[in-house]
């Protein structure tokens, strides 16, 4: 398998950009991509978070400040990445957008301004990032697996099912799925692999001290919740898939999850 | 059937509000609901369109000016409807939101401002209308079919499948489906029937002179495209369904449609 | 609505055949279709059940003996119906096929012979009935709603989701959905309306003495479970839909159902 | 990645059984699994096909004669595999079941006996194989990725969409999906990974002389159709996934496929 992987992509020219930066999937992706020879950038509203500073030190990850819901900011981000690292070949949109203020509130109680903000932070930013990624990847030469680049949208259970008391989040996640599907049908025949990955589970995350914690509960992570390191491995597999057999959507859930 | 229908709802107290006003589904709904004894209001950005003025004359339809993407405007609309007609028992959200400027354009060409406007006009306005409808309907007494009210979201093929070169529209329609699903799971157990009706077809419409035309092609309507009068009948059937057997989603398509 | 209904179909020539005969949906359909002017036949392995004898007396329903999993028997059934009542215009396949011996048993415990029997009784009989219906309906003149006939497959939650400990039932229900979809795409352009109706609920039924009971629990029916009389109304609405706006699938569930 | 893979499973004790043996996916799986250190068995109605004899010579693949639609034969097959190779840890059901006699024939023309045979060869054999696999895998100790075993069902586009003029194949493929879903919900919490892999494409295959051909057209394989070697890689990735992030369904399609 290792041989096959190396045959399919050229790590030396692989540039990964992760939009949305936290200690969960984004950090796991940054580490794994870097360990596999990619140059890695990560964009966040606040690029000075300790987890990102630590990644810069440990894995030479480049940090970018970006409000991904702002068209101009996203365009500038891609300009900067091309200048610093080269044209991206793997872009991960990893912004969830759920807001504590309205999540699990009755629809009659949700503040409309937060609902619009959720749509902007999640679905609209996915559009902006996807659009810029498509613009840049089109000009890439195909790698040996036939791909000019890979765009991965991290998504959630709410993309698969609209749960009660989370109308805004259901809108945002469904919108992201619709966007990903449209982009896949449009861009795959141009050699750009687009994938939607709903994580149907609570996700653990890794502390800066290396210990791993449940994102919400603060308890120690175990294999009953999705391990962000394993999610990152799936993203890498998607990036390395040969274009003769591309997966568009992979739902990941722990073995004990009810669905 | 006629007897059964009368047993299930009380037309005398039925108040229908249609948000989004044009010569297609909205006009057909206004006519049919009025002919079935409901008091009917219709809201549009421009309530002075000839088709709406004609409906006022022919069917005593009340016209309201409303930008359905504005939270305050939607709240005022419902206040006005309650004052003028009584608390709504049937609310139809019938705003499509697709914008000629970006529809069927490559994702790399779509103007981000139009994309956000599409989300606001379609998905976000659906949220605002659904939220206000839920607030008012909760206080309705159940009709004899057990329902406190019915909320119908008109939707499109893009809710079922993200087509290439229409990422923004796919986002908006998928978002509307996600919202409708979340609201259905939340509100049905409270006696409010929520339905999502994707029309998988071109829709004809009726001119003010009574002739019926294809919305896009301008040709005469025939049964190869969805007839808005028939769509309105399905909405009325949904409104009259007994709560022992509620349908959440009905996809309507003409017999010759490929899918 | 009453006028519209009469305009769309000609009850005088409508012939309904219900395959699968019990005191639930089948009996409700037989009564409603007969009350709407159709000639009605009902086929069951044992046509001498009291509920069917009662329907013969009260609604002149014609009874037929048929093992719907036998190709020759199904062909003979349709020959007999054409001879006795005329060519069918509405055919309902209403055989569930779940077998107590394997339902909710672990997959390692299910007797393979029962699994094959389940497939034969449910999915294969749906194919046989659908095939014969298509053969006969093709030669019907279109009614005023444009339809040569309507074929309705009653289905279950297991068509939407494969539940644990019911692999055989999941296979049978999924198979029926796949068949219905294939037939819809093939036959709708020929003017034959094909519909799949998963009932996502426990279904009540009506005793011969008129009282209504929960099919499994034996308790009195209320609106927390699907009322077969309401299901029959949906089938009649499907049959009367104009071909400009046909629904292929309608999932019915009670207001309080979790999904 | 290579280290991670070795950490997760112990190739030395991995036993793979492939049911359905031809020169496409089955042969690719046999080669790849063997090259990754597994002991491999392959079952076919006719185990003396040249492609299987070649695999025996080149990769020490053990050949078994089995009609997978016969309950006793399937039970015997698993007994023999346990005796010869050890308890299986990876089972692939790779029988398509489509029959030239009825494929793409109008529903009115399909011979019912072939329809039942299709159901038996495909869906029912999937049940039999899945049942035996579950019985044996339950007793396996978990590997280091937490899995007691992996069951993969190869499926087809017809599992996702019922195409016209292929009702029997739609039934069989939908049934297989329903079974896989039910088994996944039932067995994943016991540590058995169940996956459904619809290949939404024509599949190429490899001749005994090493050249690769389109299965149907007989033309040379290229990356416009699914490459069975790449499909086999996905199966191996599924087998190696950690139970904290299991994928249930992966649809694979070539970059140029329309969907």
JSON list of C-alpha atoms in Angstrom, two decimals, chain A residues 103-217:
[
{"chain": "A", "resi": 103, "resn": "UNK", "atom": "CA", "xyz": [-28.25, 25.29, 19.21]},
{"chain": "A", "resi": 104, "resn": "UNK", "atom": "CA", "xyz": [-30.96, 23.04, 20.69]},
{"chain": "A", "resi": 105, "resn": "UNK", "atom": "CA", "xyz": [-33.28, 25.97, 21.21]},
{"chain": "A", "resi": 106, "resn": "UNK", "atom": "CA", "xyz": [-36.89, 25.78, 20.07]},
{"chain": "A", "resi": 107, "resn": "UNK", "atom": "CA", "xyz": [-37.42, 27.33, 16.67]},
{"chain": "A", "resi": 108, "resn": "UNK", "atom": "CA", "xyz": [-39.64, 29.97, 18.23]},
{"chain": "A", "resi": 109, "resn": "UNK", "atom": "CA", "xyz": [-36.74, 31.01, 20.52]},
{"chain": "A", "resi": 110, "resn": "UNK", "atom": "CA", "xyz": [-33.88, 31.22, 18.01]},
{"chain": "A", "resi": 111, "resn": "UNK", "atom": "CA", "xyz": [-32.56, 34.72, 17.38]},
{"chain": "A", "resi": 112, "resn": "UNK", "atom": "CA", "xyz": [-32.80, 35.34, 13.60]},
{"chain": "A", "resi": 113, "resn": "UNK", "atom": "CA", "xyz": [-29.50, 37.23, 13.55]},
{"chain": "A", "resi": 114, "resn": "UNK", "atom": "CA", "xyz": [-27.71, 34.14, 14.89]},
{"chain": "A", "resi": 115, "resn": "UNK", "atom": "CA", "xyz": [-29.44, 32.00, 12.27]},
{"chain": "A", "resi": 116, "resn": "UNK", "atom": "CA", "xyz": [-28.15, 34.19, 9.45]},
{"chain": "A", "resi": 117, "resn": "UNK", "atom": "CA", "xyz": [-24.70, 34.24, 11.05]},
{"chain": "A", "resi": 118, "resn": "UNK", "atom": "CA", "xyz": [-24.74, 30.42, 11.17]},
{"chain": "A", "resi": 119, "resn": "UNK", "atom": "CA", "xyz": [-25.54, 30.26, 7.47]},
{"chain": "A", "resi": 120, "resn": "UNK", "atom": "CA", "xyz": [-22.79, 32.76, 6.71]},
{"chain": "A", "resi": 121, "resn": "UNK", "atom": "CA", "xyz": [-20.12, 31.12, 8.85]},
{"chain": "A", "resi": 122, "resn": "UNK", "atom": "CA", "xyz": [-20.80, 27.61, 7.64]},
{"chain": "A", "resi": 123, "resn": "UNK", "atom": "CA", "xyz": [-22.48, 27.29, 4.23]},
{"chain": "A", "resi": 124, "resn": "UNK", "atom": "CA", "xyz": [-21.47, 30.62, 2.73]},
{"chain": "A", "resi": 125, "resn": "UNK", "atom": "CA", "xyz": [-17.86, 30.27, 3.85]},
{"chain": "A", "resi": 126, "resn": "UNK", "atom": "CA", "xyz": [-17.84, 26.78, 2.33]},
{"chain": "A", "resi": 127, "resn": "UNK", "atom": "CA", "xyz": [-18.92, 28.34, -0.94]},
{"chain": "A", "resi": 128, "resn": "UNK", "atom": "CA", "xyz": [-16.21, 31.00, -0.78]},
{"chain": "A", "resi": 129, "resn": "UNK", "atom": "CA", "xyz": [-13.48, 28.50, 0.04]},
{"chain": "A", "resi": 130, "resn": "UNK", "atom": "CA", "xyz": [-14.74, 26.03, -2.58]},
{"chain": "A", "resi": 131, "resn": "UNK", "atom": "CA", "xyz": [-14.87, 28.74, -5.22]},
{"chain": "A", "resi": 132, "resn": "UNK", "atom": "CA", "xyz": [-11.31, 29.91, -4.58]},
{"chain": "A", "resi": 133, "resn": "UNK", "atom": "CA", "xyz": [-10.05, 26.32, -4.42]},
{"chain": "A", "resi": 134, "resn": "UNK", "atom": "CA", "xyz": [-11.66, 25.55, -7.78]},
{"chain": "A", "resi": 135, "resn": "UNK", "atom": "CA", "xyz": [-10.14, 28.67, -9.34]},
{"chain": "A", "resi": 136, "resn": "UNK", "atom": "CA", "xyz": [-6.62, 27.72, -8.27]},
{"chain": "A", "resi": 137, "resn": "UNK", "atom": "CA", "xyz": [-6.80, 23.94, -8.76]},
{"chain": "A", "resi": 138, "resn": "UNK", "atom": "CA", "xyz": [-7.98, 24.21, -12.35]},
{"chain": "A", "resi": 139, "resn": "UNK", "atom": "CA", "xyz": [-4.52, 25.32, -13.32]},
{"chain": "A", "resi": 140, "resn": "UNK", "atom": "CA", "xyz": [-2.71, 22.49, -11.52]},
{"chain": "A", "resi": 141, "resn": "UNK", "atom": "CA", "xyz": [-1.24, 19.69, -13.60]},
{"chain": "A", "resi": 142, "resn": "UNK", "atom": "CA", "xyz": [-2.83, 16.36, -12.79]},
{"chain": "A", "resi": 143, "resn": "UNK", "atom": "CA", "xyz": [-0.93, 14.22, -10.29]},
{"chain": "A", "resi": 144, "resn": "UNK", "atom": "CA", "xyz": [-0.24, 10.61, -11.13]},
{"chain": "A", "resi": 145, "resn": "UNK", "atom": "CA", "xyz": [-3.63, 9.62, -9.70]},
{"chain": "A", "resi": 146, "resn": "UNK", "atom": "CA", "xyz": [-5.23, 11.90, -12.29]},
{"chain": "A", "resi": 147, "resn": "UNK", "atom": "CA", "xyz": [-6.32, 14.59, -9.81]},
{"chain": "A", "resi": 148, "resn": "UNK", "atom": "CA", "xyz": [-5.63, 18.30, -10.07]},
{"chain": "A", "resi": 149, "resn": "UNK", "atom": "CA", "xyz": [-6.67, 18.68, -6.46]},
{"chain": "A", "resi": 150, "resn": "UNK", "atom": "CA", "xyz": [-9.03, 17.58, -3.69]},
{"chain": "A", "resi": 151, "resn": "UNK", "atom": "CA", "xyz": [-11.62, 19.65, -1.81]},
{"chain": "A", "resi": 152, "resn": "UNK", "atom": "CA", "xyz": [-13.02, 18.12, 1.39]},
{"chain": "A", "resi": 153, "resn": "UNK", "atom": "CA", "xyz": [-15.99, 19.50, 3.30]},
{"chain": "A", "resi": 154, "resn": "UNK", "atom": "CA", "xyz": [-16.25, 18.34, 6.89]},
{"chain": "A", "resi": 155, "resn": "UNK", "atom": "CA", "xyz": [-19.92, 18.00, 7.75]},
{"chain": "A", "resi": 156, "resn": "UNK", "atom": "CA", "xyz": [-22.15, 16.76, 10.59]},
{"chain": "A", "resi": 157, "resn": "UNK", "atom": "CA", "xyz": [-25.09, 14.44, 11.32]},
{"chain": "A", "resi": 158, "resn": "UNK", "atom": "CA", "xyz": [-27.38, 17.40, 10.71]},
{"chain": "A", "resi": 159, "resn": "UNK", "atom": "CA", "xyz": [-26.48, 17.08, 7.01]},
{"chain": "A", "resi": 160, "resn": "UNK", "atom": "CA", "xyz": [-28.19, 13.69, 7.00]},
{"chain": "A", "resi": 161, "resn": "UNK", "atom": "CA", "xyz": [-31.18, 14.43, 9.20]},
{"chain": "A", "resi": 162, "resn": "UNK", "atom": "CA", "xyz": [-32.84, 17.62, 10.41]},
{"chain": "A", "resi": 163, "resn": "UNK", "atom": "CA", "xyz": [-33.05, 17.19, 14.17]},
{"chain": "A", "resi": 164, "resn": "UNK", "atom": "CA", "xyz": [-35.62, 19.04, 16.27]},
{"chain": "A", "resi": 165, "resn": "UNK", "atom": "CA", "xyz": [-34.52, 22.26, 17.95]},
{"chain": "A", "resi": 166, "resn": "UNK", "atom": "CA", "xyz": [-31.67, 22.85, 15.53]},
{"chain": "A", "resi": 167, "resn": "UNK", "atom": "CA", "xyz": [-33.26, 24.31, 12.42]},
{"chain": "A", "resi": 168, "resn": "UNK", "atom": "CA", "xyz": [-30.43, 26.73, 11.72]},
{"chain": "A", "resi": 169, "resn": "UNK", "atom": "CA", "xyz": [-27.77, 24.07, 12.02]},
{"chain": "A", "resi": 170, "resn": "UNK", "atom": "CA", "xyz": [-29.81, 21.70, 9.83]},
{"chain": "A", "resi": 171, "resn": "UNK", "atom": "CA", "xyz": [-30.04, 24.46, 7.20]},
{"chain": "A", "resi": 172, "resn": "UNK", "atom": "CA", "xyz": [-26.31, 25.10, 7.28]},
{"chain": "A", "resi": 173, "resn": "UNK", "atom": "CA", "xyz": [-25.29, 21.43, 7.09]},
{"chain": "A", "resi": 174, "resn": "UNK", "atom": "CA", "xyz": [-27.83, 20.57, 4.40]},
{"chain": "A", "resi": 175, "resn": "UNK", "atom": "CA", "xyz": [-26.67, 23.61, 2.43]},
{"chain": "A", "resi": 176, "resn": "UNK", "atom": "CA", "xyz": [-23.07, 22.44, 2.66]},
{"chain": "A", "resi": 177, "resn": "UNK", "atom": "CA", "xyz": [-24.10, 19.00, 1.33]},
{"chain": "A", "resi": 178, "resn": "UNK", "atom": "CA", "xyz": [-26.00, 20.59, -1.55]},
{"chain": "A", "resi": 179, "resn": "UNK", "atom": "CA", "xyz": [-23.01, 22.75, -2.42]},
{"chain": "A", "resi": 180, "resn": "UNK", "atom": "CA", "xyz": [-20.61, 19.81, -2.24]},
{"chain": "A", "resi": 181, "resn": "UNK", "atom": "CA", "xyz": [-22.85, 17.73, -4.52]},
{"chain": "A", "resi": 182, "resn": "UNK", "atom": "CA", "xyz": [-23.17, 20.50, -7.06]},
{"chain": "A", "resi": 183, "resn": "UNK", "atom": "CA", "xyz": [-19.42, 21.12, -7.02]},
{"chain": "A", "resi": 184, "resn": "UNK", "atom": "CA", "xyz": [-18.67, 17.39, -7.34]},
{"chain": "A", "resi": 185, "resn": "UNK", "atom": "CA", "xyz": [-20.85, 17.08, -10.44]},
{"chain": "A", "resi": 186, "resn": "UNK", "atom": "CA", "xyz": [-19.32, 20.21, -11.90]},
{"chain": "A", "resi": 187, "resn": "UNK", "atom": "CA", "xyz": [-15.66, 19.78, -11.01]},
{"chain": "A", "resi": 188, "resn": "UNK", "atom": "CA", "xyz": [-14.94, 16.04, -10.99]},
{"chain": "A", "resi": 189, "resn": "UNK", "atom": "CA", "xyz": [-14.96, 15.87, -14.81]},
{"chain": "A", "resi": 190, "resn": "UNK", "atom": "CA", "xyz": [-12.32, 18.61, -14.68]},
{"chain": "A", "resi": 191, "resn": "UNK", "atom": "CA", "xyz": [-10.12, 16.45, -12.46]},
{"chain": "A", "resi": 192, "resn": "UNK", "atom": "CA", "xyz": [-10.95, 18.06, -9.10]},
{"chain": "A", "resi": 193, "resn": "UNK", "atom": "CA", "xyz": [-12.07, 15.57, -6.45]},
{"chain": "A", "resi": 194, "resn": "UNK", "atom": "CA", "xyz": [-14.82, 17.01, -4.21]},
{"chain": "A", "resi": 195, "resn": "UNK", "atom": "CA", "xyz": [-15.88, 15.12, -1.07]},
{"chain": "A", "resi": 196, "resn": "UNK", "atom": "CA", "xyz": [-18.43, 15.61, 1.69]},
{"chain": "A", "resi": 197, "resn": "UNK", "atom": "CA", "xyz": [-17.65, 13.89, 4.99]},
{"chain": "A", "resi": 198, "resn": "UNK", "atom": "CA", "xyz": [-20.42, 14.00, 7.59]},
{"chain": "A", "resi": 199, "resn": "UNK", "atom": "CA", "xyz": [-19.10, 12.92, 10.98]},
{"chain": "A", "resi": 200, "resn": "UNK", "atom": "CA", "xyz": [-22.08, 11.26, 12.65]},
{"chain": "A", "resi": 201, "resn": "UNK", "atom": "CA", "xyz": [-20.72, 11.41, 16.19]},
{"chain": "A", "resi": 202, "resn": "UNK", "atom": "CA", "xyz": [-19.22, 13.48, 18.90]},
{"chain": "A", "resi": 203, "resn": "UNK", "atom": "CA", "xyz": [-15.62, 14.24, 17.96]},
{"chain": "A", "resi": 204, "resn": "UNK", "atom": "CA", "xyz": [-12.74, 14.05, 20.37]},
{"chain": "A", "resi": 205, "resn": "UNK", "atom": "CA", "xyz": [-9.85, 16.40, 20.23]},
{"chain": "A", "resi": 206, "resn": "UNK", "atom": "CA", "xyz": [-6.25, 16.55, 21.27]},
{"chain": "A", "resi": 207, "resn": "UNK", "atom": "CA", "xyz": [-4.97, 19.01, 23.87]},
{"chain": "A", "resi": 208, "resn": "UNK", "atom": "CA", "xyz": [-1.77, 20.90, 23.34]},
{"chain": "A", "resi": 209, "resn": "UNK", "atom": "CA", "xyz": [-0.20, 18.68, 25.99]},
{"chain": "A", "resi": 210, "resn": "UNK", "atom": "CA", "xyz": [-1.01, 15.66, 23.83]},
{"chain": "A", "resi": 211, "resn": "UNK", "atom": "CA", "xyz": [-3.87, 14.29, 25.91]},
{"chain": "A", "resi": 212, "resn": "UNK", "atom": "CA", "xyz": [-7.11, 13.75, 24.08]},
{"chain": "A", "resi": 213, "resn": "UNK", "atom": "CA", "xyz": [-10.44, 15.07, 25.28]},
{"chain": "A", "resi": 214, "resn": "UNK", "atom": "CA", "xyz": [-14.07, 14.93, 24.33]},
{"chain": "A", "resi": 215, "resn": "UNK", "atom": "CA", "xyz": [-14.83, 18.29, 22.73]},
{"chain": "A", "resi": 216, "resn": "UNK", "atom": "CA", "xyz": [-18.04, 18.88, 24.62]},
{"chain": "A", "resi": 217, "resn": "UNK", "atom": "CA", "xyz": [-17.90, 16.77, 27.73]}
]
